[in-house]
PDB file of C-alpha atoms in Angstrom:
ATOM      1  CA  UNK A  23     114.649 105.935  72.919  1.00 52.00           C
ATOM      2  CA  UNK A  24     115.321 102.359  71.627  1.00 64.00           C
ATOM      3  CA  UNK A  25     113.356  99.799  73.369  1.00 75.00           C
ATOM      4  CA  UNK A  26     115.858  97.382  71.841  1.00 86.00           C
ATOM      5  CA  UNK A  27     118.918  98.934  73.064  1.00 91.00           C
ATOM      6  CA  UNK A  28     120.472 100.194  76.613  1.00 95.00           C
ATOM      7  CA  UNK A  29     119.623 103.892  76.988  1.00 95.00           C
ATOM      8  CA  UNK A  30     122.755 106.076  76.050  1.00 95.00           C
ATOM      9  CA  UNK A  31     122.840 107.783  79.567  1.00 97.00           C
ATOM     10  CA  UNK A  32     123.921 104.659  80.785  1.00 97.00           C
ATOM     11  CA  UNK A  33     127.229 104.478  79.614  1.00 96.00           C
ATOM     12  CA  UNK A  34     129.135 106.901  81.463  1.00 95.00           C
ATOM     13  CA  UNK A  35     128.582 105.037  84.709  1.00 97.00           C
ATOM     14  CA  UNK A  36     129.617 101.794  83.953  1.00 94.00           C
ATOM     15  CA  UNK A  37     132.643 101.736  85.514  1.00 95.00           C
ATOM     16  CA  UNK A  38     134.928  99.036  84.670  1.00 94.00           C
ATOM     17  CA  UNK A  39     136.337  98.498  88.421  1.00 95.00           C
ATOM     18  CA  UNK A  40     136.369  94.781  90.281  1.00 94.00           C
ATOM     19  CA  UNK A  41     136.634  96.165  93.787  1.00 95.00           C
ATOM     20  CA  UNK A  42     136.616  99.403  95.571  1.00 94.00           C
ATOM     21  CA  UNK A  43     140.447  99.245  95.882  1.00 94.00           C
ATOM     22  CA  UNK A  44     141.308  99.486  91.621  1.00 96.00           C
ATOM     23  CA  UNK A  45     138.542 103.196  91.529  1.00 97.00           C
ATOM     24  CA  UNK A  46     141.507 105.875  91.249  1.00 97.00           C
ATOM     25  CA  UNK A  47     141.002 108.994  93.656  1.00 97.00           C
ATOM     26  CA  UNK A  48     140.281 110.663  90.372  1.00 97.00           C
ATOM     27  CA  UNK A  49     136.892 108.991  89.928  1.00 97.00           C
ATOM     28  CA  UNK A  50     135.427 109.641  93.316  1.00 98.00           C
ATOM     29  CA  UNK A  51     136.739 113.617  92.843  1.00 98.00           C
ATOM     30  CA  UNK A  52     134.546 114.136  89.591  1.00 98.00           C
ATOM     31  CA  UNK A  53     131.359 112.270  91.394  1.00 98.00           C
ATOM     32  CA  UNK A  54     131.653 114.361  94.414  1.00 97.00           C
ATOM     33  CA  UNK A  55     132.132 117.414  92.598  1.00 97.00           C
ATOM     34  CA  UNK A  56     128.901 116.864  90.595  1.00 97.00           C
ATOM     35  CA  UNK A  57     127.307 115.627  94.186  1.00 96.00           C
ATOM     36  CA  UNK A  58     128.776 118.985  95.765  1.00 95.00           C
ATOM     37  CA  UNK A  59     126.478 120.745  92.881  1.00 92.00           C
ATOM     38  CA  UNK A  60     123.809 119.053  93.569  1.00 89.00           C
ATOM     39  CA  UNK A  61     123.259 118.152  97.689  1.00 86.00           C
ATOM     40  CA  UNK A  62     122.101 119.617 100.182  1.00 69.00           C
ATOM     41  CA  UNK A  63     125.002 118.817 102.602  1.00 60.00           C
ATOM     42  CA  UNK A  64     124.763 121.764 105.367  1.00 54.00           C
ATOM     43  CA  UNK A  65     121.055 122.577 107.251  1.00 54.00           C
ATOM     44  CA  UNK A  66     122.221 126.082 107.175  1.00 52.00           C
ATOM     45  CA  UNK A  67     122.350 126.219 103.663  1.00 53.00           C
ATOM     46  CA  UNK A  68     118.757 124.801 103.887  1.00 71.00           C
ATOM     47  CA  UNK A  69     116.591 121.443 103.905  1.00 90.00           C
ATOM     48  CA  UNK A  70     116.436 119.271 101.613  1.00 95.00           C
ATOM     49  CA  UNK A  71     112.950 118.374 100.355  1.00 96.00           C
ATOM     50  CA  UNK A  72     113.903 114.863  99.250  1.00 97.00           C
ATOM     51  CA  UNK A  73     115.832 111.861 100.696  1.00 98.00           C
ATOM     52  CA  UNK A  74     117.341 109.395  98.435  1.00 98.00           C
ATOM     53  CA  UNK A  75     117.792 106.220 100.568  1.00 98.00           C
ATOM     54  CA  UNK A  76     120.107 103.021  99.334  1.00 98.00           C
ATOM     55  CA  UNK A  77     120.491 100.120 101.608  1.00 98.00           C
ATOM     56  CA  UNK A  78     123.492  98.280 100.289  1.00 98.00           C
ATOM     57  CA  UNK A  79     124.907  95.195 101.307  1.00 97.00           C
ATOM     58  CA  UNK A  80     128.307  94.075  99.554  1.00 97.00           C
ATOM     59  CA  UNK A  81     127.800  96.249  96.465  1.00 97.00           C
ATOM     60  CA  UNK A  82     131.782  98.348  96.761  1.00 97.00           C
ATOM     61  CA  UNK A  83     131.760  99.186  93.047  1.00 97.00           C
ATOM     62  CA  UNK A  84     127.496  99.018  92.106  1.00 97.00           C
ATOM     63  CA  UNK A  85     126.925 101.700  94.872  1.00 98.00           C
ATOM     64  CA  UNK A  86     129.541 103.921  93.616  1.00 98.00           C
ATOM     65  CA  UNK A  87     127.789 103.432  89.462  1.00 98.00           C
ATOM     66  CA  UNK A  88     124.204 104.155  91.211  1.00 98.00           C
ATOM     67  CA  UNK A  89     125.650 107.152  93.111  1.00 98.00           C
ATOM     68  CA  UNK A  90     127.268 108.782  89.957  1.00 98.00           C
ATOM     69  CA  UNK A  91     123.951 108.600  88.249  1.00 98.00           C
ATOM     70  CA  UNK A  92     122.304 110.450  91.059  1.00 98.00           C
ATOM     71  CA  UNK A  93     124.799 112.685  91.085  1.00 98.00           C
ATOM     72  CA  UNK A  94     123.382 113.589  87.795  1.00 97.00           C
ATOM     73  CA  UNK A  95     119.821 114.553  88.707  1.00 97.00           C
ATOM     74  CA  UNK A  96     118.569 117.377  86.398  1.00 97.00           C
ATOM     75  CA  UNK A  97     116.588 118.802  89.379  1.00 96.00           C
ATOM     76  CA  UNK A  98     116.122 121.924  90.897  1.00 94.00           C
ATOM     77  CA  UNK A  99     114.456 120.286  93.706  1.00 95.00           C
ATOM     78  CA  UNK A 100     116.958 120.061  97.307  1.00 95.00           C
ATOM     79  CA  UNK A 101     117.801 116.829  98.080  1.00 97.00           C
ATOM     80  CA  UNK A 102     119.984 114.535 100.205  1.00 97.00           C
ATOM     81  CA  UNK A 103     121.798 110.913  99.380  1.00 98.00           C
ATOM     82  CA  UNK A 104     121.775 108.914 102.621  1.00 98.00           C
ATOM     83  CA  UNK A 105     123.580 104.785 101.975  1.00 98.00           C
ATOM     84  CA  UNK A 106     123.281 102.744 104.981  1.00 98.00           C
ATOM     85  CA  UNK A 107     126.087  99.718 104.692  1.00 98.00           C
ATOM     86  CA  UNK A 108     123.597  97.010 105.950  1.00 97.00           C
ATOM     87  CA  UNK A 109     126.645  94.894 107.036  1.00 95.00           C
ATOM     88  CA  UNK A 110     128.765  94.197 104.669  1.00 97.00           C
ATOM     89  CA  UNK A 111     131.352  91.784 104.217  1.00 97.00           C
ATOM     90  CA  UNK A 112     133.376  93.467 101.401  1.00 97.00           C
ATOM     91  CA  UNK A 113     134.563  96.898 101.067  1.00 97.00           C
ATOM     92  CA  UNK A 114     130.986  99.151 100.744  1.00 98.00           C
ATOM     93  CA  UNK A 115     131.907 101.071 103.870  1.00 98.00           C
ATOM     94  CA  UNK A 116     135.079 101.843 101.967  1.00 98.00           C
ATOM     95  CA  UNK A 117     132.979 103.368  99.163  1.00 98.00           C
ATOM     96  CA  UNK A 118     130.516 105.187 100.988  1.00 98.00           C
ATOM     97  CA  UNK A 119     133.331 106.453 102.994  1.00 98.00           C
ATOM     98  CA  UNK A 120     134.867 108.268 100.135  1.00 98.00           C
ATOM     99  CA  UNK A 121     131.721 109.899  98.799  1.00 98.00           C
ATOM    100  CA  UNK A 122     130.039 113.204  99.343  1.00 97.00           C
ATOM    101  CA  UNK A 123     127.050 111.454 100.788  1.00 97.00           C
ATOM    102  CA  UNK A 124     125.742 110.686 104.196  1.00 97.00           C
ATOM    103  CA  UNK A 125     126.752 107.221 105.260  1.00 97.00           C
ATOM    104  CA  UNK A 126     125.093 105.115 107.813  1.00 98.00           C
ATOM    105  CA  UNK A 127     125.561 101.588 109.509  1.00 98.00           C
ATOM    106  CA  UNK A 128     123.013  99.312 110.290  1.00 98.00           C
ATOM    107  CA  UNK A 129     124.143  95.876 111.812  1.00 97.00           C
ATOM    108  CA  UNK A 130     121.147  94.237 111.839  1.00 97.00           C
ATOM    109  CA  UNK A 131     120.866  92.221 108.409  1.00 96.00           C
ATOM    110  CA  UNK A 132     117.784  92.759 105.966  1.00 96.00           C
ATOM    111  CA  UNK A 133     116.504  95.981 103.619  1.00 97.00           C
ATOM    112  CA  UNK A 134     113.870  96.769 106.087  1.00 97.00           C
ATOM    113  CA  UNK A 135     116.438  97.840 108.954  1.00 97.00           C
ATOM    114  CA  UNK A 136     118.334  99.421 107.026  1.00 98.00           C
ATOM    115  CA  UNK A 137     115.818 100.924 105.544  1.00 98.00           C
ATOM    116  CA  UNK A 138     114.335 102.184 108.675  1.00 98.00           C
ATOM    117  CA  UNK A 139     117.764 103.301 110.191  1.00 98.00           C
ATOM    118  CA  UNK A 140     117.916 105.614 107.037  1.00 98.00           C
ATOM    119  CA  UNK A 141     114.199 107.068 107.127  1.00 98.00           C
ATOM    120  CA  UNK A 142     114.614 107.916 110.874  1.00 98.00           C
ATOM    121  CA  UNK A 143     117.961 109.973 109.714  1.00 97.00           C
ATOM    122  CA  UNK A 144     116.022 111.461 106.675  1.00 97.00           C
ATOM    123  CA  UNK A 145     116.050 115.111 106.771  1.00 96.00           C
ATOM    124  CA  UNK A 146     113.966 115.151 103.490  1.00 97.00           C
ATOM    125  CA  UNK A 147     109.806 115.900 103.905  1.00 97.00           C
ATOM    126  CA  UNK A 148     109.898 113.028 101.005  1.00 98.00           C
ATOM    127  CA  UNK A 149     111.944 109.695 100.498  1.00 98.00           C
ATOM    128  CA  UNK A 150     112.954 108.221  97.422  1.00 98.00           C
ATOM    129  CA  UNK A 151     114.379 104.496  97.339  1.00 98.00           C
ATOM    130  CA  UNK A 152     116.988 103.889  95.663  1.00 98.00           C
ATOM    131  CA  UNK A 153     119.040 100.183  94.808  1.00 97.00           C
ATOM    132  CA  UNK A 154     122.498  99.933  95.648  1.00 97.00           C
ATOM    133  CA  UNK A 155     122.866  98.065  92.068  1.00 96.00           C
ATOM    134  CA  UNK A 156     120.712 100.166  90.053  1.00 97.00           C
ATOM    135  CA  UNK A 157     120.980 103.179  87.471  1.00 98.00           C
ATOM    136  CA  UNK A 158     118.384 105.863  87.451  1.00 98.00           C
ATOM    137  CA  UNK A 159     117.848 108.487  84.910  1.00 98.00           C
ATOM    138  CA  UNK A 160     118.263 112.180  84.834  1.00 98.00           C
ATOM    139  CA  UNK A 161     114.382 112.837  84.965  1.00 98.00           C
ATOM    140  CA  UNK A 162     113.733 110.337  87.463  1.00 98.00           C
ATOM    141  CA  UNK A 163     113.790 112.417  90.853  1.00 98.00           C
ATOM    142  CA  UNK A 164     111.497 114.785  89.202  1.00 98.00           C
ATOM    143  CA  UNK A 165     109.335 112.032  87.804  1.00 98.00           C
ATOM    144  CA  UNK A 166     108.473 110.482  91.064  1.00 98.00           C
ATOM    145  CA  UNK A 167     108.567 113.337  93.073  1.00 98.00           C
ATOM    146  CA  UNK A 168     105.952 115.014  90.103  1.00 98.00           C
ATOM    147  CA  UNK A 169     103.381 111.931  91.358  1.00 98.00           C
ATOM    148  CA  UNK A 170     104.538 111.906  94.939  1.00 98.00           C
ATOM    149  CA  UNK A 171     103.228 115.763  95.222  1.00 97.00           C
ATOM    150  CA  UNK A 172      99.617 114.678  93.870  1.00 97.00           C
ATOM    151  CA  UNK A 173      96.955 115.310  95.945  1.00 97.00           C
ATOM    152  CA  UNK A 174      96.070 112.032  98.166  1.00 97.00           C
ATOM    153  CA  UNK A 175      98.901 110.039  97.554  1.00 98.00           C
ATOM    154  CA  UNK A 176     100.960 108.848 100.398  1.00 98.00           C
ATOM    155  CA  UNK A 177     103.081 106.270  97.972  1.00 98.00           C
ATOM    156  CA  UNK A 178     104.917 106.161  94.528  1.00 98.00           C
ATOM    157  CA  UNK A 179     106.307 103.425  92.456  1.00 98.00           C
ATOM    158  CA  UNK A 180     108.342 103.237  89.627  1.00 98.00           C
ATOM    159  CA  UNK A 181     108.746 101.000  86.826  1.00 96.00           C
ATOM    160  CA  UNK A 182     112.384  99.180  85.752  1.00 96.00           C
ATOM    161  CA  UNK A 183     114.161  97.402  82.843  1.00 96.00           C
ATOM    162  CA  UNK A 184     117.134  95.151  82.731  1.00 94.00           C
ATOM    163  CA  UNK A 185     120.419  96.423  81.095  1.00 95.00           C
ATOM    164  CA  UNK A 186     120.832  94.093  77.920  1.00 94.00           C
ATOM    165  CA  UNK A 187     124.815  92.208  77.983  1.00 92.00           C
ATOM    166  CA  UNK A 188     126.718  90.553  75.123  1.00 90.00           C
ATOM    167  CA  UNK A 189     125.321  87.380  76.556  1.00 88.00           C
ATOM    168  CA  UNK A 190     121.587  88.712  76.957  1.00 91.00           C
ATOM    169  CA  UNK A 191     120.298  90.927  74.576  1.00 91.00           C
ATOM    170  CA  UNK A 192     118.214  93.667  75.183  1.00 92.00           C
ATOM    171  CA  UNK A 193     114.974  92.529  73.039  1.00 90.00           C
ATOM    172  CA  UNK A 194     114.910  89.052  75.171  1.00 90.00           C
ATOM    173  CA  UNK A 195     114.692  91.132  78.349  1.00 92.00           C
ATOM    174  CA  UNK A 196     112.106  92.920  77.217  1.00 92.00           C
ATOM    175  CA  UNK A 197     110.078  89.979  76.919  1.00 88.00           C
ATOM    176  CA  UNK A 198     110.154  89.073  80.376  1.00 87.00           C
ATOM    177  CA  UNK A 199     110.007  93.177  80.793  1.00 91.00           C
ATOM    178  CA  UNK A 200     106.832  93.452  79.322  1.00 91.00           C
ATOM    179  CA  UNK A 201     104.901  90.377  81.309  1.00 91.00           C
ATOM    180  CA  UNK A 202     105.860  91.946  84.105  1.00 93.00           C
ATOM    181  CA  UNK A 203     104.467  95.530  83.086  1.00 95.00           C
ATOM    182  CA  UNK A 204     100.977  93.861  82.136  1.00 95.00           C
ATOM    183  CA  UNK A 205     101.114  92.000  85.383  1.00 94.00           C
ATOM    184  CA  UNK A 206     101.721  95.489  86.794  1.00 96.00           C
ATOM    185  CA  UNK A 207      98.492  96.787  85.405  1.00 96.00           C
ATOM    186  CA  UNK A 208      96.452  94.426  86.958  1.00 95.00           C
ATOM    187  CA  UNK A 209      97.550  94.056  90.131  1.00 96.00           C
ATOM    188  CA  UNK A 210      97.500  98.287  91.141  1.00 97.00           C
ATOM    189  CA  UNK A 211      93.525  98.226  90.743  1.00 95.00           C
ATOM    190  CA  UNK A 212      93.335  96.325  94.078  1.00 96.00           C
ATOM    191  CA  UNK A 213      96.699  95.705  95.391  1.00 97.00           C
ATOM    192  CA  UNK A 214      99.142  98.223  94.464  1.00 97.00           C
ATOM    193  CA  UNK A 215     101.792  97.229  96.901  1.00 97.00           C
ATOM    194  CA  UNK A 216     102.546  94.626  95.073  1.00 96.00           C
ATOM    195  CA  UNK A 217     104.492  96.718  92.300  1.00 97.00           C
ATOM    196  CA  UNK A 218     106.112  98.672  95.126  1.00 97.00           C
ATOM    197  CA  UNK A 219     109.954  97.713  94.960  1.00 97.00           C
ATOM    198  CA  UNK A 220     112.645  99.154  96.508  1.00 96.00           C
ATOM    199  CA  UNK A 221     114.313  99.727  93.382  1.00 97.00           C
ATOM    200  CA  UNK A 222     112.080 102.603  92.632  1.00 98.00           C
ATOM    201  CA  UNK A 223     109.643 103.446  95.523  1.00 98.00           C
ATOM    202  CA  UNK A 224     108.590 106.984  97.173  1.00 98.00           C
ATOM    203  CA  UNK A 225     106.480 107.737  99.747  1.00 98.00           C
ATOM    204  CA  UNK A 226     105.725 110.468 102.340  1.00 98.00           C
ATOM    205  CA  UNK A 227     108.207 110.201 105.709  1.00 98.00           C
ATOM    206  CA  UNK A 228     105.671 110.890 107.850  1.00 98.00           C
ATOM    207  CA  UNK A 229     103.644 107.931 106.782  1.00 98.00           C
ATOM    208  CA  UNK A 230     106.976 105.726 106.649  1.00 98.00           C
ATOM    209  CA  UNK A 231     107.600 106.412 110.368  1.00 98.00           C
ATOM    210  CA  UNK A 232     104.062 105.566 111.153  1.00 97.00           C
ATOM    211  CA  UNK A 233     104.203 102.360 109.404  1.00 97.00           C
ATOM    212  CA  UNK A 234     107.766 101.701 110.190  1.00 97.00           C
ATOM    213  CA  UNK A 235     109.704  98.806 108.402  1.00 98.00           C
ATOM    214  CA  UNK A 236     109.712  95.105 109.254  1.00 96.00           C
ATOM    215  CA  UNK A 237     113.022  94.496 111.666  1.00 95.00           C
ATOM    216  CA  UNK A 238     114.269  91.077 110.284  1.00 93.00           C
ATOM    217  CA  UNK A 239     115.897  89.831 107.444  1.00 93.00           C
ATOM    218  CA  UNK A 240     112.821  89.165 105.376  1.00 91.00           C
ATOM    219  CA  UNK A 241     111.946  89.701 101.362  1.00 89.00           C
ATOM    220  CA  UNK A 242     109.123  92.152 100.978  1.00 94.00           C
ATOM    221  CA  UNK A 243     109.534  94.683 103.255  1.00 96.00           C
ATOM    222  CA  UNK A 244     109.229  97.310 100.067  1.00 97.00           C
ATOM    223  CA  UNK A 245     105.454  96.070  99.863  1.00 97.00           C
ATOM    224  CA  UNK A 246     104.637  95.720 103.609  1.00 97.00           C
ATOM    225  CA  UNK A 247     105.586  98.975 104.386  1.00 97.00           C
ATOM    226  CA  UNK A 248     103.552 100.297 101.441  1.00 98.00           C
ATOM    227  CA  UNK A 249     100.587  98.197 102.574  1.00 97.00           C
ATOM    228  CA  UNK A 250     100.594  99.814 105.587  1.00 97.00           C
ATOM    229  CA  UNK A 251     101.078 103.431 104.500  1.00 97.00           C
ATOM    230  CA  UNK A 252      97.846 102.795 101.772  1.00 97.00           C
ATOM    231  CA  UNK A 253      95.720 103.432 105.111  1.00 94.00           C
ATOM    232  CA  UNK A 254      97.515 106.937 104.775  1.00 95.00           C
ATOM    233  CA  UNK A 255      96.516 107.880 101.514  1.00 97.00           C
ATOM    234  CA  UNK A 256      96.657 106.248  97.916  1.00 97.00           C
ATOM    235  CA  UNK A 257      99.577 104.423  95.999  1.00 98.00           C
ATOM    236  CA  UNK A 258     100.280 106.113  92.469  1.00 98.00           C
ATOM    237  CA  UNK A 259     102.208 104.326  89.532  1.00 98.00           C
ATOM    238  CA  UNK A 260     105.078 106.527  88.004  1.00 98.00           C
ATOM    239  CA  UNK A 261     105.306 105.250  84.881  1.00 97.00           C
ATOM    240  CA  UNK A 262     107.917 107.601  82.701  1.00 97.00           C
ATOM    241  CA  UNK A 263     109.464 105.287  80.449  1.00 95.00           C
ATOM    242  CA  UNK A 264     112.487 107.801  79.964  1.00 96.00           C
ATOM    243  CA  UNK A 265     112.559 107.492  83.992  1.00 98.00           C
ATOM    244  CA  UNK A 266     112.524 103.906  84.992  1.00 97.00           C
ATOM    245  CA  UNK A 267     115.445 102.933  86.899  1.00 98.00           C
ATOM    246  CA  UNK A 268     117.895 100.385  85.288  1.00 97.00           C
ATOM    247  CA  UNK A 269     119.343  97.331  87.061  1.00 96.00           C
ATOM    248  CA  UNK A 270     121.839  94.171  85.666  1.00 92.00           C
ATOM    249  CA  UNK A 271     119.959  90.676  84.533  1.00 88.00           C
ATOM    250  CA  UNK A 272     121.615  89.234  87.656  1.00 83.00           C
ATOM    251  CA  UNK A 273     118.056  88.840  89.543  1.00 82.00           C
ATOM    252  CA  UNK A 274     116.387  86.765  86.633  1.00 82.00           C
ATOM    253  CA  UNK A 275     119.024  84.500  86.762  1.00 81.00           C
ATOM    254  CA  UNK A 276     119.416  83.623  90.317  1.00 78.00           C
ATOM    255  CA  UNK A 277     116.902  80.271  88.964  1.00 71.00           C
ATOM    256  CA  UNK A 278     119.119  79.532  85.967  1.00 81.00           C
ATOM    257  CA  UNK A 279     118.326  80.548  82.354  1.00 85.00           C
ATOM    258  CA  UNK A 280     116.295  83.635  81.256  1.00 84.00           C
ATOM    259  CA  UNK A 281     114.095  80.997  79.547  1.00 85.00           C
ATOM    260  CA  UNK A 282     113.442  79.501  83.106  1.00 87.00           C
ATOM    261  CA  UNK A 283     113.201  83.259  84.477  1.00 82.00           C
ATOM    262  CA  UNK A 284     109.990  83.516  82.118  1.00 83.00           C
ATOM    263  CA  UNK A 285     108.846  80.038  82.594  1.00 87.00           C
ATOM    264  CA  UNK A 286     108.829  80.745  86.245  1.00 86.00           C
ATOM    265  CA  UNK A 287     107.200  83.918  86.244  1.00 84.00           C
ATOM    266  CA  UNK A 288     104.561  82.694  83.825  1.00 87.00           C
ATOM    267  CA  UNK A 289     103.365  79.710  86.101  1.00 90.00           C
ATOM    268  CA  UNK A 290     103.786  81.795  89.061  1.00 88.00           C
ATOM    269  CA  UNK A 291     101.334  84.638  87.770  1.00 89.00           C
ATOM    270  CA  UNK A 292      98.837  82.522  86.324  1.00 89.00           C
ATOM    271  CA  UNK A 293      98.599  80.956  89.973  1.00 90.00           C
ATOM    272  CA  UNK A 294      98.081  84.259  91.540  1.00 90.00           C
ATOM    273  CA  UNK A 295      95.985  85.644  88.562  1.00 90.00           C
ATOM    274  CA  UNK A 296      92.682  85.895  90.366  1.00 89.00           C
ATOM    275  CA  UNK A 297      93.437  86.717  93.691  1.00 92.00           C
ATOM    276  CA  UNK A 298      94.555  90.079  92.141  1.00 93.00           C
ATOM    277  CA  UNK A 299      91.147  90.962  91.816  1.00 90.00           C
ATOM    278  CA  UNK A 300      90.106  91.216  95.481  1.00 94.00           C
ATOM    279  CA  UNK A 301      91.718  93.761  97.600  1.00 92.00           C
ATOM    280  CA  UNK A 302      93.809  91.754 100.308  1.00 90.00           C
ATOM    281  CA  UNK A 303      92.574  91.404 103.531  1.00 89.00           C
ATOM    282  CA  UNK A 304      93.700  93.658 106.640  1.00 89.00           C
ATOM    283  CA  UNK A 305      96.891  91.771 108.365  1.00 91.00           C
ATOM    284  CA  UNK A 306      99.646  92.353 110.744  1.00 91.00           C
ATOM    285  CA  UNK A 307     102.963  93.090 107.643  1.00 93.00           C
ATOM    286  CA  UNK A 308     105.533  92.687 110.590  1.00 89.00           C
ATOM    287  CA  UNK A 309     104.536  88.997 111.303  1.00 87.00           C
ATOM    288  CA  UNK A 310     102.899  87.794 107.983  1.00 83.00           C
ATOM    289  CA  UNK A 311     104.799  85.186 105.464  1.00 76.00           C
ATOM    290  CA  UNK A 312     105.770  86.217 101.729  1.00 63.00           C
TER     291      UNK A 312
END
C-alpha cells in the first residue's frame, strides 16, 4: 500500500451520482445484495454482535458510498448497519429508505442525538461509529472489534486519511496526515479522548448507555462520551494502517487553503502542547465548552 496514492479498494465506491434521484435501482440492488450476505437483519436468525452506527445529516449520495463499503466487510463476525437521518434537508431519508439497513429519525439536530437515538436501538453487545461521508476498509470491522475485545478496554479509536483529488494530491495530505498522527501519540498517554472521532470510534454499549451522549447540537460529543466511558475501563488506539477509514479533503478546507489547514493546526497544537501532559480534570461533558 502506497502512502502516496488512494488505496485501490476505494474505487469501486465512488459513485459518480449528484443526488439520490440520478442512483439507478440497479445500484442499490447489488449493495443490498452484498448487505443481505452480510447482516444480521432477522433476531431469529440470531444477534448481531456489532452495531455499525452513522448519523447523517444531508449526505443522499456519501451515505449510500460509505454503506457499499460496509457492505463489503470481510468478517465473519454478525453485525447490524443502523443510519439515523439527523434531519435532513435533502434527500438522505430517500437513501436510507432504499437500503437493506435499519433506518432511524432523529429530529433533534447534532451527532450526539442522533447518536444516542441509534445506541438505544443497537441490538449489537458492541458499537462501531461510522461517518456518513467516509470509506472504511475491508479489515476494518475486524480491526477495531480485534482491540475492542481486549481485556479492560471499554473504548476504541481509529486512525483516518484524506482521499487525495486532481486538485489535492495525495502526498500534500499526508503532510497534514502525519502532524496529526504524532499529535495523536501524545495526546493518548493522558487524554485519549481526544483522538476519539466519530469517524472511527468503538466502544462497549453498555458503557455508552451509562454515559449517554450530549443532547444539543454541539462539536465533540465523540470525545465527551468517551471521557465519560474512560471511568468504565481504558481507551485503546486501533492503529491498522490497511484499516483506517477514508474521508474527502472537504473538512481541511472549511478555513480556506490546505496551506492554511496546516498553518492552523500547527499554531493550534503548539498552544495546547503542554496541557497534553496532565490528565484533564473530572467535569460535567454535558455542560462543558469545546
Amino acid at each position: 500500500m502506497s502512502f502516496f496514492s488512494n488505496p485501490g479498494w476505494i474505487a469501486p465506491h465512488e459513485y459518480p451520482f449528484a443526488r439520490m434521484a440520478d442512483v439507478p435501482p440497479a445500484v442499490f440492488s447489488e449493495i443490498n445484495s452484498r448487505l443481505d450476505a452480510r447482516l444480521t437483519h432477522d433476531p431469529i436468525m440470531g444477534t448481531p454482535l456489532v452495531s455499525v452506527l452513522i448519523a447523517a445529516y444531508n449526505e443522499e449520495i456519501n451515505i449510500l458510498r460509505c454503506v457499499s463499503t460496509l457492505a463489503n466487510q470481510q468478517t465473519t463476525v454478525p453485525f447490524e448497519i443502523i443510519a439515523v437521518n439527523n434531519n435532513s434537508a435533502d434527500q438522505t431519508q430517500e437513501t436510507i429508505n432504499n437500503l437493506h439497513i435499519t433506518r432511524l429519525f432523529q429530529p433533534i439536530q447534532g451527532a450526539g442525538p442522533a447518536r444516542q437515538l441509534g445506541q438505544e436501538a443497537a441490538r449489537g453487545t458492541y458499537i462501531l461509529l461510522a461517518d456518513a461521508d467516509c470509506l472504511y476498509p475491508p479489515n476494518w470491522l475486524n480491526e477495531m472489534l480485534g482491540k475492542l475485545q481486549q481485556p479492560g478496554v471499554v473504548c476504541v479509536y481509529g486512525r483516518y486519511s484524506f482521499i487525495g483529488t486532481p486538485a489535492i494530491p495525495r502526498w500534500q495530505l499526508l503532510l497534514h496526515e502525519t502532524m496529526k498522527d504524532l499529535v495523536a501519540e501524545l495526546r493518548h498517554a493522558k487524554r485519549p479522548y481526544l483522538n476519539a472521532y466519530g469517524i472511527s470510534m468503538g466502544y462497549l454499549k453498555s458503557a455508552g448507555l451509562a454515559a449517554g451522549y450530549i443532547m444539543h447540537n454541539t462539536r465533540g460529543e465523540d470525545g465527551r462520551l468517551c471521557f465519560d466511558m474512560m471511568q468504565h475501563g481504558r481507551v485503546a488506539a486501533m492503529k491498522t494502517r490497511s484499516a483506517r477509514a477514508w474521508t474527502g479533503p472537504r473538512s481541511l478546507l472549511r478555513d480556506g487553503t490546505l496551506r492554511q489547514a496546516i498553518g492552523n493546526r500547527i499554531r493550534t497544537e503548539i498552544g495546547r502542547v503542554f496541557s497534553y501532559l496532565t490528565p484533564h480534570p473530572p467535569h460535567d461533558t454535558k455542560t462543558s465548552k469545546n
